[in-house]
Coordinates of N, CA and C in Angstrom, one line a residue:
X1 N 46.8 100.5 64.2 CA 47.6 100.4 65.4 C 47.4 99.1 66.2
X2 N 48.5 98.5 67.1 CA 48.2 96.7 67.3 C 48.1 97.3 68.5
X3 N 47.4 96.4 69.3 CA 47.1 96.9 70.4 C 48.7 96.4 71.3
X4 N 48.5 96.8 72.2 CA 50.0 97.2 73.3 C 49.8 96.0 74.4
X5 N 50.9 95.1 74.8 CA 50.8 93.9 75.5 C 51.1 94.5 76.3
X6 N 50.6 94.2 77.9 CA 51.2 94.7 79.5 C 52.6 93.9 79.7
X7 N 53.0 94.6 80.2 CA 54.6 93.8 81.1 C 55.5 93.7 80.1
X8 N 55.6 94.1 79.1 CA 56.9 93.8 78.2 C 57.0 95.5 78.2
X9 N 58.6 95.7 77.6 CA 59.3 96.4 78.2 C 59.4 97.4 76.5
X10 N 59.1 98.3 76.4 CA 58.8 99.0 75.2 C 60.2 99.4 74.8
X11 N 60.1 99.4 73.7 CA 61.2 99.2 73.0 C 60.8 100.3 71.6
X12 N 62.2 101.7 71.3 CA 62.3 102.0 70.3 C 63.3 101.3 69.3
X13 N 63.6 101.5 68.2 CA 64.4 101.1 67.4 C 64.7 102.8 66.7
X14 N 66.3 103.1 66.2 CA 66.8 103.9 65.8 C 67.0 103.2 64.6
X15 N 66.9 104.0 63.7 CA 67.4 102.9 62.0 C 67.3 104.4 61.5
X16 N 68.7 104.1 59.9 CA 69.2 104.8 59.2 C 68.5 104.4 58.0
X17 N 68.4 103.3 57.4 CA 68.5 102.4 56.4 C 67.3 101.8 56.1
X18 N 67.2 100.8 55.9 CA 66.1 99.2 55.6 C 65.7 98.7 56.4
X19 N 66.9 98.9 57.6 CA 65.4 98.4 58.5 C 65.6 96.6 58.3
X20 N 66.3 96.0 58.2 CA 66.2 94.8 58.6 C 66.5 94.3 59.8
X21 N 67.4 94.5 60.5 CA 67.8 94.3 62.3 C 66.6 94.7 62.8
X22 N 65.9 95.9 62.1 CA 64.5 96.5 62.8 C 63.5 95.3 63.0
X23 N 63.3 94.5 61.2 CA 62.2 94.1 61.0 C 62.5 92.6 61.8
X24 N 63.6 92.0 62.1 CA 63.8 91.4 63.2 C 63.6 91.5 64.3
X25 N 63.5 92.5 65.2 CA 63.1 92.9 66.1 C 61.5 92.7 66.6
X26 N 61.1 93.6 65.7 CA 59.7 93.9 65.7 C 59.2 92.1 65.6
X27 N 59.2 91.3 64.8 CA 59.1 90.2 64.8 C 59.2 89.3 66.3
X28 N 60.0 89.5 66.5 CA 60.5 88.4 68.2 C 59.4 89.0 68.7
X29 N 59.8 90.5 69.2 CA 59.0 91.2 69.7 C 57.3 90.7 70.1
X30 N 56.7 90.1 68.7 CA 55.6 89.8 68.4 C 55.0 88.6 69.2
X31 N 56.2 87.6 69.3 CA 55.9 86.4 69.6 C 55.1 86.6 70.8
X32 N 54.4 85.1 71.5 CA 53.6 85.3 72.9 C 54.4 85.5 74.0
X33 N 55.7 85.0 74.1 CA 56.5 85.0 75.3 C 57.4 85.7 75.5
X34 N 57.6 87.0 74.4 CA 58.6 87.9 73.8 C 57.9 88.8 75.4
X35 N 59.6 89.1 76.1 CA 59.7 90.3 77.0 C 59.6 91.5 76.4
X36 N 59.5 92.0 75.4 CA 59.9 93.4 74.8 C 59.2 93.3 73.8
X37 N 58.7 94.8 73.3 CA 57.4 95.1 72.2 C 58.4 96.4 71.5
X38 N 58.5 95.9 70.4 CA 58.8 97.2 69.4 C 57.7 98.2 69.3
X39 N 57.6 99.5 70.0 CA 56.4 100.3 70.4 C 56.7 101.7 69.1
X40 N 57.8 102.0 68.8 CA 58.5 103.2 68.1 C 59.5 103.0 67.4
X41 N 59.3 103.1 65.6 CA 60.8 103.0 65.0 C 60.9 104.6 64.7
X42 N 62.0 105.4 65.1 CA 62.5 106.7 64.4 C 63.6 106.5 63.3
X43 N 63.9 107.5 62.5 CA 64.8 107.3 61.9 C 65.3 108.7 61.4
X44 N 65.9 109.2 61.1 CA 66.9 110.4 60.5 C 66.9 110.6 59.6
X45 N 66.3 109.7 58.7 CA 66.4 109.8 57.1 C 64.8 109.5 56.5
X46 N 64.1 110.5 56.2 CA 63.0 110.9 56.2 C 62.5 109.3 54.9
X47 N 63.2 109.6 54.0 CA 62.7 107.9 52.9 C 63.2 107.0 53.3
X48 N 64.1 106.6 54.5 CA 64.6 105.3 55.1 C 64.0 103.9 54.8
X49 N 64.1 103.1 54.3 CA 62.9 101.4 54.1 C 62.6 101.8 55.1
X50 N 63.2 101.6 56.2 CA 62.4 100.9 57.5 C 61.2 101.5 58.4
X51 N 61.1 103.0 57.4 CA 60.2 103.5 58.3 C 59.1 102.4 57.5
X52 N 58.7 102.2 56.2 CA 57.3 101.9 55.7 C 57.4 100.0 56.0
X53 N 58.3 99.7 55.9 CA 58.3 98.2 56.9 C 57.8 98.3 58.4
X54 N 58.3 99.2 59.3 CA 57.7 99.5 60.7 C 56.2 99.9 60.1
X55 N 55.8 100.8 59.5 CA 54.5 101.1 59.5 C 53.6 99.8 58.8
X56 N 53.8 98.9 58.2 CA 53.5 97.6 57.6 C 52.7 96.8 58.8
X57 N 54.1 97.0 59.9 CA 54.3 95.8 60.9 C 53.1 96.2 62.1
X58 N 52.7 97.8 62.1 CA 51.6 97.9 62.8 C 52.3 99.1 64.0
X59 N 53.7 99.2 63.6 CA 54.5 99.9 64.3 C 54.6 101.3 64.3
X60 N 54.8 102.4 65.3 CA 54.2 104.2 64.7 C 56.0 103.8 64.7
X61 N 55.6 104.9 63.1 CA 57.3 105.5 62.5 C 57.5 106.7 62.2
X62 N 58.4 107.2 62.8 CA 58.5 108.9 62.6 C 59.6 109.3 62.5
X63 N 59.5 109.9 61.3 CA 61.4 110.5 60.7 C 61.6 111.9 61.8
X64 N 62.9 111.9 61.5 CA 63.4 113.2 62.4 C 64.1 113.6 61.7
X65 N 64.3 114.3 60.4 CA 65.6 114.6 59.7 C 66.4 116.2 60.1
X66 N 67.7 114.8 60.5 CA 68.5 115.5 61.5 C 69.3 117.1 60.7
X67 N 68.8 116.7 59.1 CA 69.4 117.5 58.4 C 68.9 119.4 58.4
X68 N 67.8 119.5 59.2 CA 67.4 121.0 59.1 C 67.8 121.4 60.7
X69 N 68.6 120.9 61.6 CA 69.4 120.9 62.6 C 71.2 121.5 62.3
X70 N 71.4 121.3 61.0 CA 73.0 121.4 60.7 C 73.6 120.8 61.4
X71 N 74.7 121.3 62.4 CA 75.6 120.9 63.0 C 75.3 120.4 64.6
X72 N 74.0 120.8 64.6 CA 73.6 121.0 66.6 C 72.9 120.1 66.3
X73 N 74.0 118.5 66.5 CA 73.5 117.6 67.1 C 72.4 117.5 68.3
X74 N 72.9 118.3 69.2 CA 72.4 118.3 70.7 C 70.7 118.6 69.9
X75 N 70.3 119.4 69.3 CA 68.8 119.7 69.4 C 68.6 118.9 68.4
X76 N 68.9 118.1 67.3 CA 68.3 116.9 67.2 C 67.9 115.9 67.7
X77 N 69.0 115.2 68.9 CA 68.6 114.4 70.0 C 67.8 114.9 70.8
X78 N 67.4 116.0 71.1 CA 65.9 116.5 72.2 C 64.9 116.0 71.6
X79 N 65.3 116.1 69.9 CA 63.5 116.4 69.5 C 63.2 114.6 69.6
X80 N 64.5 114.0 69.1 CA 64.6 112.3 69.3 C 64.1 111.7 70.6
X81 N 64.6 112.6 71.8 CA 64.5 112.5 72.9 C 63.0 112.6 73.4
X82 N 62.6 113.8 72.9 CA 61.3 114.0 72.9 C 59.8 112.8 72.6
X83 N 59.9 112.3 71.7 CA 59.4 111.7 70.8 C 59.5 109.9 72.1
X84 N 60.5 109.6 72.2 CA 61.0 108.6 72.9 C 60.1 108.2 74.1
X85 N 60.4 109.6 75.2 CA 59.5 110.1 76.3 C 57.7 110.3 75.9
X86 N 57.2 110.7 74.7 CA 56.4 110.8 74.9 C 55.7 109.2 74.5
X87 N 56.1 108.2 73.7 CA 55.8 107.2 73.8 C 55.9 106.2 74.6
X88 N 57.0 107.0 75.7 CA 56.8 105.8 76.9 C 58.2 104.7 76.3
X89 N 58.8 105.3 75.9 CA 60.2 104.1 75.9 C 61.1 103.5 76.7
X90 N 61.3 102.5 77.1 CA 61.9 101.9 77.9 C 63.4 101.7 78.0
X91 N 64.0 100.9 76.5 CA 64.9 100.6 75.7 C 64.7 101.3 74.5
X92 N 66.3 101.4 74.1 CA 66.8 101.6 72.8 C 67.4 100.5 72.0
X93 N 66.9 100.5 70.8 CA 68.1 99.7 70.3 C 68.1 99.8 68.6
X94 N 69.5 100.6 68.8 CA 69.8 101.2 67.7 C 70.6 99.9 66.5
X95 N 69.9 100.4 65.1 CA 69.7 99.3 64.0 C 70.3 100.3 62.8
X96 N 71.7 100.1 62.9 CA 71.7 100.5 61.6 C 71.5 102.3 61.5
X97 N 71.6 102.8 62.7 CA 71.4 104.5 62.9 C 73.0 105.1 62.8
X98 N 72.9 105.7 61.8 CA 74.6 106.4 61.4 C 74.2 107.6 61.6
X99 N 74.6 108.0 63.2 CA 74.7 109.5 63.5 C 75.3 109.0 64.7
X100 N 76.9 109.4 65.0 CA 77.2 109.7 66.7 C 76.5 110.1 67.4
X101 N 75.9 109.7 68.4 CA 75.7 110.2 69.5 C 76.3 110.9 70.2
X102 N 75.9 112.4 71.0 CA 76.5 113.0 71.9 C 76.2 112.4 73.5
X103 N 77.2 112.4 74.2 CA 76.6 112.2 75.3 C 75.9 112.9 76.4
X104 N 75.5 113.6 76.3 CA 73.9 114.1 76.5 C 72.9 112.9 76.3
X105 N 72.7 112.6 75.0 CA 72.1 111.3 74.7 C 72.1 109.8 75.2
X106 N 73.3 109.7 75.3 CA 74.3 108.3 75.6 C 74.1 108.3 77.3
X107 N 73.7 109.5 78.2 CA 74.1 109.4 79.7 C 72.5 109.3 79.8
X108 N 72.1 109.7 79.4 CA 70.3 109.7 79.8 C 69.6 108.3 79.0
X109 N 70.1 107.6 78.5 CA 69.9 106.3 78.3 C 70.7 105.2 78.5
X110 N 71.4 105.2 79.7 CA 73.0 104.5 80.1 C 71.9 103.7 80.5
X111 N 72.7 102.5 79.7 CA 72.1 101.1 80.5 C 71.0 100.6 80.0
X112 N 70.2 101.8 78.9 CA 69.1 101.5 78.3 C 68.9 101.6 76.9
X113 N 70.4 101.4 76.4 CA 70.4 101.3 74.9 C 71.5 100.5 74.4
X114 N 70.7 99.3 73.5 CA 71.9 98.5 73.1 C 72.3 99.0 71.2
X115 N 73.3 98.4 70.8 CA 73.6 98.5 69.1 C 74.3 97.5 68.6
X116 N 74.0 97.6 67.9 CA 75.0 95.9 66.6 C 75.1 96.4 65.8
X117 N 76.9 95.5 66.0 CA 77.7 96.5 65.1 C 78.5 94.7 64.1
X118 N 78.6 95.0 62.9 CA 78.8 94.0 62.4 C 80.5 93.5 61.9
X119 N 81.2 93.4 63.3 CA 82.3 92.7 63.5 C 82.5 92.2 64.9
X120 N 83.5 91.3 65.2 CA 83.6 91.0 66.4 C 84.7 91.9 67.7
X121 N 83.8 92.9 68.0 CA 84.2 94.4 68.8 C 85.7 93.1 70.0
X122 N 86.3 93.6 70.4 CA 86.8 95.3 69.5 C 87.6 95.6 68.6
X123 N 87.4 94.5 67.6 CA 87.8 94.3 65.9 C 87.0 95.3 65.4
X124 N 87.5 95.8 64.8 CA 87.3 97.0 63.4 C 85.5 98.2 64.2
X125 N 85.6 98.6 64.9 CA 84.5 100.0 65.3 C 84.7 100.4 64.5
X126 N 83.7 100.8 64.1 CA 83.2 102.0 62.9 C 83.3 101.5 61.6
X127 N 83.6 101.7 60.6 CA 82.9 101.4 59.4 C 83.4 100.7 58.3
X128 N 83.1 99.9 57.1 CA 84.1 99.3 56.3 C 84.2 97.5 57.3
X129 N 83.7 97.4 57.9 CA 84.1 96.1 58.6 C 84.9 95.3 57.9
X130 N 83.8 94.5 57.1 CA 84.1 93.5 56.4 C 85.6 93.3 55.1
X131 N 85.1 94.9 54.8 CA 86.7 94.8 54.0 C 87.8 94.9 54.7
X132 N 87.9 95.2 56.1 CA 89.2 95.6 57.1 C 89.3 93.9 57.6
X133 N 88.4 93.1 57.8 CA 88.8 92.0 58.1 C 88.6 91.0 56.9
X134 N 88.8 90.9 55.6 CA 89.4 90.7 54.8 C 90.6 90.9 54.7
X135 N 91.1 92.1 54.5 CA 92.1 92.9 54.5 C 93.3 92.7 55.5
X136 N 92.8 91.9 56.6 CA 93.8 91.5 57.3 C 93.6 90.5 57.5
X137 N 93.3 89.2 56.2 CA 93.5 87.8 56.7 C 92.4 87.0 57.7
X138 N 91.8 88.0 57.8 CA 90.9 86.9 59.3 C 90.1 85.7 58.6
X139 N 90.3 84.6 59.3 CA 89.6 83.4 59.4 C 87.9 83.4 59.6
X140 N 87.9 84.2 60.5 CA 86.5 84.2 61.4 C 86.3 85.8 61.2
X141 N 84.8 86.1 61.4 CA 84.4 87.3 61.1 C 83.2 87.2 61.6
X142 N 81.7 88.4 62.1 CA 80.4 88.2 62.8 C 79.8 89.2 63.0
X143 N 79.5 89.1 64.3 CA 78.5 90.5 64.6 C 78.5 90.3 66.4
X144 N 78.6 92.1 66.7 CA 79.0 91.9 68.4 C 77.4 92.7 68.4
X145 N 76.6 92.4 70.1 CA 75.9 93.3 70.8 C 76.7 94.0 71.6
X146 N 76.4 95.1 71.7 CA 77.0 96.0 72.8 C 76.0 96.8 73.3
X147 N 75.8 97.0 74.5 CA 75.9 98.5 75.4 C 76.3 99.7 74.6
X148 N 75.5 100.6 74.4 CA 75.8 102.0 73.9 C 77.0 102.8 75.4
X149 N 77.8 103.6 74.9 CA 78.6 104.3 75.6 C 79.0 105.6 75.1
X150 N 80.1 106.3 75.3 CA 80.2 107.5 74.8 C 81.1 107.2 73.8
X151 N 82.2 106.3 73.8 CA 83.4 106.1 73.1 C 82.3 105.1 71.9
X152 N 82.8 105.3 70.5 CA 82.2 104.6 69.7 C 82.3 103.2 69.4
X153 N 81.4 102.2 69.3 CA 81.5 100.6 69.3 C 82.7 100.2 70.4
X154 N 82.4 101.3 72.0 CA 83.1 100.7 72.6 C 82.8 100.0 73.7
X155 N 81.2 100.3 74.4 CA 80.4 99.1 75.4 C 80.7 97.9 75.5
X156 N 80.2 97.6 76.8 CA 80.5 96.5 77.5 C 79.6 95.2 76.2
X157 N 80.4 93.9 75.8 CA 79.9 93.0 74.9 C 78.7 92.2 75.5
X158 N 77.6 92.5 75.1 CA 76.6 91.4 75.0 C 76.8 89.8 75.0
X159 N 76.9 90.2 74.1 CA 76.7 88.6 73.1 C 77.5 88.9 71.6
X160 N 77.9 88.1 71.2 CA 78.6 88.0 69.3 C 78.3 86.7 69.1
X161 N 77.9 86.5 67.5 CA 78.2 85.4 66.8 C 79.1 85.3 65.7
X162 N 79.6 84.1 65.6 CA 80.8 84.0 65.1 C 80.4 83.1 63.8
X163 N 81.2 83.5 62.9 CA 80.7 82.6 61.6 C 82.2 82.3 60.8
X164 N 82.4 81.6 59.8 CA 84.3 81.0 59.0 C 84.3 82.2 58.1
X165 N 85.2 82.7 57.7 CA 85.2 83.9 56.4 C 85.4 82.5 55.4
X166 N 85.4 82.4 54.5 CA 85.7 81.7 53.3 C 86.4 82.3 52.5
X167 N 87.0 81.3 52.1 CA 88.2 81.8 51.1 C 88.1 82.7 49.4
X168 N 86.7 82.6 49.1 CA 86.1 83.3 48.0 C 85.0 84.6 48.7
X169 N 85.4 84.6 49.6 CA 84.4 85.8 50.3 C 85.0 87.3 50.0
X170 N 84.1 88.0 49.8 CA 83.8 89.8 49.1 C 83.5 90.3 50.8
X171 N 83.6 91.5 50.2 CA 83.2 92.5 51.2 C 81.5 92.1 51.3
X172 N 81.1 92.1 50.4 CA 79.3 91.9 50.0 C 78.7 90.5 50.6
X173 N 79.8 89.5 50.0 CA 79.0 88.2 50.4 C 79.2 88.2 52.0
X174 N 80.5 88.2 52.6 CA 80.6 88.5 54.2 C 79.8 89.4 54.8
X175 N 79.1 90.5 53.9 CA 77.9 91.1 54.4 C 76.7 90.7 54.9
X176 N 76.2 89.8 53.8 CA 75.3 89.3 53.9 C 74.9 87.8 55.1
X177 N 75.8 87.6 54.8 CA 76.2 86.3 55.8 C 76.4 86.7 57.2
X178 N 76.9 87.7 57.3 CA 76.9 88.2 58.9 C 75.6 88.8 59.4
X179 N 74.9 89.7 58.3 CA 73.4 90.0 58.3 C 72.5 89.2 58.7
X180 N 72.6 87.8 58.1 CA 72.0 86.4 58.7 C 72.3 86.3 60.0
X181 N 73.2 86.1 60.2 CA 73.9 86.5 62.1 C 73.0 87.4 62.5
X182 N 73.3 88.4 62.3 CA 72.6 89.6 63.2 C 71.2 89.5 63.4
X183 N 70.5 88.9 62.5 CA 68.9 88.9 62.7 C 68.9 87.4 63.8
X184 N 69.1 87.0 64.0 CA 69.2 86.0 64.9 C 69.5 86.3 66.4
X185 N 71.2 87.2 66.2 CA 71.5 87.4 67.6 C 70.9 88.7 68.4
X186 N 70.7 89.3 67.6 CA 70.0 90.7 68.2 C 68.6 90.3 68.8
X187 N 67.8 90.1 68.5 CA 67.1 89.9 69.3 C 67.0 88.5 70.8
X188 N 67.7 87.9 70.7 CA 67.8 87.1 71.6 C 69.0 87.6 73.1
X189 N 69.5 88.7 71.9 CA 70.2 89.3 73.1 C 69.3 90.1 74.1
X190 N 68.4 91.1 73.1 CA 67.8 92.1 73.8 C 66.7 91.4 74.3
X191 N 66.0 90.0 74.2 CA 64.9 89.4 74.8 C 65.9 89.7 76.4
X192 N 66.8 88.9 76.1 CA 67.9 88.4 77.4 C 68.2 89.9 78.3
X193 N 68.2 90.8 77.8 CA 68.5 92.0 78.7 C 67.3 92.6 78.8
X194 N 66.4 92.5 78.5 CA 64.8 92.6 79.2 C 64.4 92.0 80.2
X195 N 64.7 90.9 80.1 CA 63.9 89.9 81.2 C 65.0 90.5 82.4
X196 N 66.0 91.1 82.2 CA 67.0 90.8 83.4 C 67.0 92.4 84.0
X197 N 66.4 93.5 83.3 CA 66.8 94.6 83.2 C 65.8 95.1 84.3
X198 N 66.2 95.7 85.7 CA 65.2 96.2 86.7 C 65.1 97.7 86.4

């Protein structure tokens, strides 16, 4: 376990997946003048990458699978909720966690949970991005920060980076390319709403 810096602003990470936006995180995080300490990665999906990348990084990782809950979202977010509280979390910032939120959740962390979502909001919310802006021609394509809210990928914008689509661009390669985006902007967003966040 790494020992815990004073005055930075603790920080969980929510991840579905791999865990890359995570492993960016946790990284800034590390530097000496980083406002924010990745303290907690959870995740919903008990073999997720990112839990054993968080556990690598020195980080406590703990699955929650949301799947012996069924349909009652609401008591999987307590036990999330739980977990959060007892670590002392400050900020959220959700990476790649594919479960709606109820708002129960969303109002008890208003203000204290950001997400990146990988188009330029309020172009294409929710899923498929990259093929929907293909699919309609776009020139430009990226990655938005937002503010968590109750309406989905619909918070107030952070920060976006913007990148050219190219004319031989896939759904995959526009993936990846915007993915480069995202590890860059995400954390410099959430440095920036730390230092500012009373």
């Amino acid at each position: 376990m790494a020992a815990r810096i004073p005055g930075r602003r603790r920080v969980a990470v929510l991840v579905s997946g791999g865990g890359t936006n995570m492993a960016a995180l946790i990284a800034a995080g590390q530097a000496a003048d980083a406002p924010f300490e990745v303290v907690l990665v959870i995740s919903n999906v008990p073999d997720a990458g990112g839990l054993a990348i968080a556990e690598a990084a020195g980080v406590t990782a703990l699955a929650i699978d949301h799947r012996p809950y069924g349909k009652n979202r609401a008591a999987h977010e307590q036990a999330v909720d739980a977990m959060l509280n007892e670590h002392r979390v400050e900020m959220i910032a959700l990476a790649g966690y594919m479960r709606l939120l109820t708002p129960w959740l969303v109002s008890r962390w208003a203000g204290r949970m950001l997400n990146i979502h990988p188009s330029l909001l309020p172009l294409y919310p929710g899923l498929d991005t990259h093929a929907r802006a293909l699919a309609a021609g776009d020139t430009e394509a990226g990655c938005t920060v937002h503010i968590v809210t109750e309406g989905v990928d619909e918070g107030p914008v952070l920060g976006q980076a913007r990148l050219a689509v190219r004319d031989d661009d896939t759904p995959a390669t526009l993936a990846e390319r915007v993915k480069i985006a995202e590890h860059e902007l995400y954390p410099q967003i959430l440095s920036t709403y730390c230092r500012n966040l009373h």
